[in-house]
Every structure is written in structure tokens, then in C-alpha cells.
Backbone as CSV, one residue per row, in Angstrom:
resi,resn,N_x,N_y,N_z,CA_x,CA_y,CA_z,C_x,C_y,C_z
1,MET,0.820,-1.193,0.000,0.000,0.000,0.000,0.862,1.255,0.000
2,SER,1.998,1.214,0.679,2.834,2.407,0.760,3.422,2.773,-0.598
3,THR,3.725,1.774,-1.457,4.263,2.104,-2.776,3.207,2.764,-3.640
4,LEU,1.966,2.347,-3.491,0.908,2.996,-4.259,0.723,4.431,-3.802
5,ARG,0.741,4.643,-2.504,0.548,5.981,-1.980,1.665,6.897,-2.475
6,GLY,2.909,6.395,-2.464,4.030,7.207,-2.928,3.911,7.544,-4.398
7,ALA,3.440,6.589,-5.197,3.293,6.830,-6.629,2.186,7.824,-6.895
8,MET,1.156,7.803,-6.052,0.025,8.694,-6.266,0.387,10.142,-5.955
9,HIS,1.400,10.340,-5.102,1.763,11.696,-4.720,2.960,12.236,-5.491
10,ALA,3.400,11.513,-6.522,4.523,11.991,-7.332,4.076,13.211,-8.126
11,PRO,4.960,14.185,-8.299,4.602,15.362,-9.093,4.213,14.967,-10.518
12,ILE,3.317,15.717,-11.090,2.871,15.450,-12.458,4.050,15.597,-13.405
13,GLY,4.200,14.628,-14.305,5.275,14.664,-15.287,6.568,14.010,-14.823
14,VAL,6.626,13.573,-13.565,7.819,12.914,-13.043,7.546,11.420,-12.992
15,LEU,8.400,10.648,-13.633,8.242,9.198,-13.636,8.954,8.583,-12.445
16,PRO,8.342,7.601,-11.791,9.044,6.860,-10.743,10.273,6.177,-11.331
17,PRO,11.302,5.878,-10.512,12.551,5.297,-11.026,12.352,4.036,-11.857
18,ALA,11.451,3.145,-11.453,11.238,1.897,-12.211,10.766,2.198,-13.630
19,TYR,9.909,3.185,-13.783,9.420,3.536,-15.113,10.498,4.221,-15.940
20,ARG,11.345,5.054,-15.296,12.428,5.715,-16.026,13.387,4.687,-16.598
21,GLU,13.713,3.653,-15.801,14.618,2.607,-16.288,14.019,1.887,-17.483
22,ARG,12.738,1.550,-17.414,12.084,0.837,-18.516,11.955,1.723,-19.745
23,ALA,11.835,3.021,-19.558,11.677,3.930,-20.694,12.919,3.954,-21.564
24,HIS,14.085,3.675,-20.970,15.328,3.707,-21.735,15.655,2.378,-22.390
25,GLN,14.756,1.401,-22.300,14.992,0.090,-22.885,14.497,0.005,-24.321
26,GLY,14.088,1.082,-24.914,13.632,1.062,-26.307,12.154,0.769,-26.403
27,THR,11.761,0.030,-27.441,10.350,-0.191,-27.724,9.674,-1.111,-26.722
28,SER,10.420,-1.810,-25.872,9.786,-2.692,-24.903,9.353,-1.937,-23.646
29,GLY,9.800,-0.717,-23.461,9.442,0.056,-22.287,8.106,0.753,-22.459
30,ILE,7.688,1.436,-21.412,6.425,2.152,-21.460,6.517,3.314,-22.438
31,LEU,7.591,4.078,-22.355,7.800,5.184,-23.282,8.750,4.726,-24.375
32,ARG,8.492,5.120,-25.591,9.358,4.724,-26.697,10.320,5.848,-27.030
33,ASP,11.527,5.451,-27.388,12.492,6.424,-27.868,12.077,6.839,-29.268
34,VAL,12.328,8.075,-29.598,12.061,8.563,-30.944,13.407,8.863,-31.581
35,ALA,13.645,8.269,-32.732,14.898,8.503,-33.442,14.938,9.946,-33.931
36,SER,16.121,10.493,-34.024,16.280,11.860,-34.521,16.108,11.867,-36.040
37,PRO,15.818,13.024,-36.623,15.728,13.098,-38.089,17.014,12.641,-38.774
38,GLU,18.166,12.932,-38.163,19.445,12.508,-38.748,19.575,10.988,-38.731
39,GLU,19.142,10.363,-37.629,19.199,8.904,-37.533,18.248,8.257,-38.535
40,VAL,17.083,8.848,-38.725,16.131,8.343,-39.720,16.743,8.422,-41.112
41,ASP,17.380,9.546,-41.425,17.999,9.718,-42.741,19.094,8.671,-42.972
42,ARG,19.975,8.495,-41.984,21.039,7.479,-42.090,20.458,6.081,-42.250
43,THR,19.430,5.777,-41.472,18.823,4.446,-41.511,18.167,4.181,-42.856
44,LEU,17.450,5.161,-43.382,16.813,4.977,-44.695,17.849,4.767,-45.787
45,ARG,18.930,5.527,-45.755,19.978,5.372,-46.774,20.661,4.003,-46.655
46,LYS,20.884,3.547,-45.431,21.457,2.219,-45.212,20.506,1.135,-45.735
47,LEU,19.227,1.315,-45.481,18.221,0.351,-45.927,18.134,0.304,-47.445
48,VAL,18.198,1.464,-48.090,18.155,1.515,-49.558,19.360,0.789,-50.144
49,LYS,20.545,0.997,-49.575,21.742,0.289,-50.061,21.584,-1.217,-49.913
50,ARG,21.043,-1.640,-48.778,20.845,-3.069,-48.541,19.822,-3.657,-49.509
51,LEU,18.759,-2.943,-49.779,17.727,-3.433,-50.693,18.229,-3.483,-52.125
52,ASP,19.122,-2.561,-52.494,19.675,-2.558,-53.850,20.472,-3.823,-54.136
53,GLY,21.122,-4.370,-53.141,21.937,-5.560,-53.350,21.250,-6.849,-52.949
54,ALA,19.943,-6.802,-52.718,19.227,-7.978,-52.219,19.053,-9.039,-53.292
55,GLU,19.183,-10.288,-52.869,18.868,-11.419,-53.735,17.509,-11.942,-53.309
56,LEU,16.652,-12.216,-54.274,15.264,-12.517,-53.958,14.891,-13.979,-54.123
57,ASP,15.814,-14.886,-53.949,15.517,-16.320,-54.033,14.763,-16.675,-55.309
58,GLY,15.254,-16.199,-56.427,14.664,-16.547,-57.713,13.503,-15.676,-58.150
59,ALA,12.999,-14.821,-57.286,11.894,-13.946,-57.680,12.431,-12.844,-58.582
60,SER,11.631,-12.478,-59.547,12.071,-11.423,-60.458,11.626,-10.064,-59.936
61,LEU,12.485,-9.092,-60.109,12.141,-7.728,-59.732,11.210,-7.148,-60.779
62,PRO,10.275,-6.322,-60.374,9.384,-5.703,-61.350,10.173,-4.850,-62.337
63,GLU,9.786,-4.897,-63.580,10.480,-4.135,-64.620,10.017,-2.682,-64.683
64,ASN,8.741,-2.467,-64.418,8.222,-1.107,-64.560,8.636,-0.220,-63.384
65,GLU,8.582,1.067,-63.626,9.008,2.053,-62.631,7.970,2.188,-61.524
66,ARG,8.459,2.486,-60.341,7.594,2.698,-59.183,8.075,3.943,-58.441
67,SER,7.130,4.629,-57.859,7.482,5.711,-56.940,7.179,5.213,-55.528
68,ILE,8.084,5.509,-54.605,7.965,5.031,-53.231,7.953,6.235,-52.302
69,LEU,6.981,6.259,-51.420,6.864,7.317,-50.430,7.004,6.681,-49.054
70,CYS,7.870,7.215,-48.221,8.057,6.722,-46.858,7.733,7.868,-45.906
71,VAL,6.665,7.701,-45.135,6.212,8.736,-44.212,6.601,8.322,-42.793
72,ILE,7.416,9.146,-42.156,7.817,8.919,-40.765,6.827,9.707,-39.914
73,THR,5.859,8.998,-39.357,4.688,9.639,-38.769,4.988,10.478,-37.535
74,ASP,5.890,10.026,-36.666,6.120,10.760,-35.423,7.029,11.974,-35.591
75,LEU,7.726,12.070,-36.706,8.602,13.220,-36.951,8.090,14.121,-38.074
76,ASP,6.955,13.757,-38.656,6.386,14.507,-39.787,7.392,14.685,-40.919
77,LEU,8.088,13.599,-41.262,9.041,13.597,-42.374,8.492,12.718,-43.487
78,THR,8.701,13.138,-44.720,8.293,12.337,-45.871,9.466,12.233,-46.830
79,TYR,9.831,10.998,-47.156,10.900,10.715,-48.114,10.286,10.125,-49.368
80,ARG,10.913,10.421,-50.485,10.470,9.878,-51.761,11.671,9.249,-52.455
81,ALA,11.415,8.126,-53.112,12.453,7.458,-53.893,11.812,6.944,-55.169
82,ASP,12.639,6.737,-56.173,12.174,6.188,-57.445,12.803,4.821,-57.639
83,TYR,12.004,3.894,-58.111,12.475,2.544,-58.391,12.411,2.332,-59.897
84,ALA,13.504,1.883,-60.478,13.531,1.580,-61.916,14.653,0.589,-62.182
85,GLY,14.363,-0.410,-62.986,15.379,-1.375,-63.389,16.019,-2.135,-62.242
86,GLY,15.245,-2.408,-61.201,15.778,-3.157,-60.075,16.584,-2.338,-59.088
87,ARG,16.598,-1.023,-59.239,17.375,-0.144,-58.355,16.478,0.922,-57.741
88,ILE,16.776,1.272,-56.506,16.093,2.384,-55.848,17.015,3.583,-55.944
89,ARG,16.506,4.640,-56.517,17.330,5.831,-56.758,16.646,7.090,-56.222
90,LYS,17.448,8.106,-56.082,16.979,9.450,-55.747,16.166,9.500,-54.454
91,LEU,16.697,8.930,-53.383,16.048,9.070,-52.083,16.220,10.513,-51.636
92,ARG,15.115,11.161,-51.356,15.191,12.569,-50.966,14.086,12.906,-49.968
93,LEU,14.382,13.868,-49.131,13.426,14.369,-48.159,12.573,15.428,-48.840
94,LEU,11.260,15.297,-48.717,10.357,16.271,-49.328,10.058,17.390,-48.342
95,LYS,10.060,18.604,-48.845,9.724,19.742,-47.990,8.224,19.832,-47.769
96,THR,7.460,19.479,-48.786,6.005,19.421,-48.653,5.562,18.010,-49.018
97,PRO,4.814,17.362,-48.147,4.396,15.985,-48.419,3.584,15.873,-49.702
98,ASP,3.958,14.906,-50.516,3.251,14.614,-51.760,2.576,13.266,-51.570
99,GLY,1.270,13.231,-51.626,0.535,12.013,-51.319,0.470,10.984,-52.419
100,THR,0.985,11.260,-53.604,0.846,10.312,-54.702,2.104,9.469,-54.853
101,ALA,1.916,8.150,-54.810,3.023,7.214,-55.014,2.437,5.832,-55.280
102,ASP,3.209,4.991,-55.955,2.776,3.617,-56.198,2.833,2.797,-54.912
103,VAL,3.849,3.058,-54.098,4.016,2.371,-52.815,4.150,3.444,-51.746
104,ARG,3.303,3.361,-50.728,3.353,4.323,-49.622,3.537,3.537,-48.326
105,ILE,4.625,3.844,-47.611,4.945,3.167,-46.360,4.887,4.206,-45.242
106,SER,4.071,3.944,-44.221,3.945,4.856,-43.082,4.350,4.114,-41.814
107,LEU,5.273,4.706,-41.057,5.740,4.087,-39.824,6.395,5.121,-38.933
108,GLY,6.588,4.756,-37.680,7.278,5.620,-36.734,8.784,5.476,-36.866
109,SER,9.497,6.460,-36.361,10.956,6.455,-36.486,11.593,5.277,-35.758
110,ASP,11.100,4.962,-34.561,11.677,3.844,-33.815,11.405,2.512,-34.502
111,GLU,10.274,2.393,-35.166,9.951,1.158,-35.893,10.851,1.008,-37.119
112,LEU,11.156,2.117,-37.790,12.074,2.082,-38.930,13.446,1.576,-38.496
113,VAL,13.955,2.111,-37.398,15.269,1.707,-36.904,15.248,0.234,-36.489
114,ALA,14.189,-0.199,-35.812,14.077,-1.600,-35.392,14.006,-2.532,-36.602
115,LEU,13.287,-2.136,-37.631,13.172,-2.943,-38.848,14.519,-3.040,-39.557
116,ALA,15.210,-1.923,-39.675,16.507,-1.905,-40.358,17.559,-2.712,-39.601
117,ASN,17.462,-2.739,-38.273,18.432,-3.463,-37.451,18.041,-4.916,-37.209
118,GLY,16.929,-5.348,-37.796,16.496,-6.733,-37.648,15.872,-7.058,-36.305
119,LYS,15.472,-6.047,-35.546,14.865,-6.282,-34.235,13.364,-6.528,-34.330
120,THR,12.782,-6.281,-35.477,11.373,-6.579,-35.727,11.258,-7.079,-37.156
121,SER,10.183,-7.775,-37.434,9.977,-8.279,-38.790,8.830,-7.515,-39.440
122,LEU,8.882,-7.414,-40.750,7.839,-6.707,-41.485,6.466,-7.339,-41.266
123,PRO,6.313,-8.667,-41.353,4.979,-9.243,-41.141,4.404,-8.937,-39.754
124,MET,5.227,-9.005,-38.718,4.732,-8.719,-37.368,4.370,-7.240,-37.219
125,ALA,5.191,-6.371,-37.768,4.905,-4.938,-37.687,3.621,-4.600,-38.440
126,LEU,3.400,-5.250,-39.574,2.155,-5.049,-40.322,0.963,-5.588,-39.535
127,LEU,1.124,-6.770,-38.961,0.052,-7.417,-38.214,-0.411,-6.563,-37.042
128,PHE,0.532,-5.960,-36.341,0.190,-5.161,-35.169,-0.041,-3.683,-35.492
129,GLY,-0.028,-3.323,-36.769,-0.351,-1.965,-37.173,0.736,-0.942,-36.930
130,ARG,1.964,-1.387,-36.713,3.057,-0.437,-36.490,3.604,0.100,-37.805
131,ILE,3.348,-0.627,-38.881,3.721,-0.184,-40.223,2.494,-0.331,-41.104
132,ARG,2.274,0.657,-41.933,1.178,0.577,-42.898,1.784,0.699,-44.289
133,VAL,1.407,-0.223,-45.166,1.894,-0.212,-46.540,0.693,-0.173,-47.463
134,ASP,0.657,0.831,-48.309,-0.371,0.936,-49.342,0.302,0.659,-50.674
135,ALA,0.012,-0.520,-51.244,0.635,-0.934,-52.502,-0.196,-2.064,-53.099
136,ASN,0.096,-2.395,-54.354,-0.605,-3.529,-54.952,-0.018,-4.835,-54.404
137,ALA,-0.687,-5.945,-54.685,-0.309,-7.239,-54.107,1.110,-7.656,-54.491
138,ARG,1.504,-7.430,-55.730,2.844,-7.837,-56.162,3.932,-7.067,-55.402
139,ASP,3.718,-5.771,-55.223,4.689,-4.969,-54.478,4.758,-5.402,-53.012
140,LEU,3.621,-5.770,-52.430,3.617,-6.258,-51.052,4.419,-7.550,-50.919
141,LEU,4.264,-8.454,-51.876,5.024,-9.708,-51.850,6.519,-9.449,-52.006
142,LEU,6.869,-8.500,-52.856,8.273,-8.146,-53.044,8.860,-7.581,-51.749
143,LEU,8.128,-6.698,-51.091,8.594,-6.137,-49.818,8.782,-7.238,-48.780
144,ARG,7.874,-8.195,-48.776,7.971,-9.308,-47.822,9.266,-10.094,-48.040
145,GLN,9.644,-10.299,-49.286,10.875,-11.030,-49.577,12.117,-10.228,-49.199
146,LEU,12.042,-8.921,-49.336,13.194,-8.080,-49.021,13.479,-8.038,-47.523
147,PHE,12.439,-8.176,-46.728,12.613,-8.114,-45.278,12.460,-9.489,-44.680
């Protein structure tokens, strides 16, 4: 009972020590870390390089061109890239969000970093709604193979 009473009288906005420790554990804690815009940029560029060299276990890459939009929801950042001939090119940060793209991926910054570092899988993130992908069925299958 005394621990509850102490927690109830904590100043507003101050986390008890147990919660502060868990908050620094990443996505498993109560509070999630938010990646900086610079970390998001580095992570996206690293991910694009990795996807460019991916082998798809015999699956063929689409021949036609695609536009890809990546929306980082918690930082209000939107990146655009062009896909052509099996390569992702021209990754750039948009100053004004453009809603038109063949593939639109929306996710939080911490989820992007976790996905790039292999700490989460695309199917699980999709299942739990942490990532949203708007694309046709073939593009969804291709993304599944890449991750």
C-alpha cells in the first residue's frame, strides 16, 4: 500500500525510477524512444543500399518504374524514392508531403530503426499496425521477400 501511496503523490510529469529505467529500454518500455531526423535519414539510406543488393531467391524484380513514399509519422518527415530497373534511386526528403506514389509506407521512427536493425519483422509490424503499406499485391510480396 505504501508504494501505491508514494506513486500517487509523485509530481505530475515525473516518472518513478522503475518507469524511467524501462523507458530507456527502447520499444519494450512504457515510453518509446524517438529517433532523430538525422538517424532516420542514415537508416533509410542504409536500408536503400541493402535493398539494392538484395537477392530474392529466384523472384524477379518488377520491370516497370515505381514511386515510393516513406512517411515517418512521429517526426512529420516524408521521403520519396524512385524505383527503376531493379534499383532504388533518388532518395530525398520532401519539404512538402506529396501524397501520390505507387508504394506508400507509413511508420514511426523507432519502428524504422528496429526494422533496419532486424529487431522486428515486417509481417509482425504489419500485423500489429506499427507499419502501414499501401501498394498492390505484387509490391507487397516483393517487400515481404526483401525483409
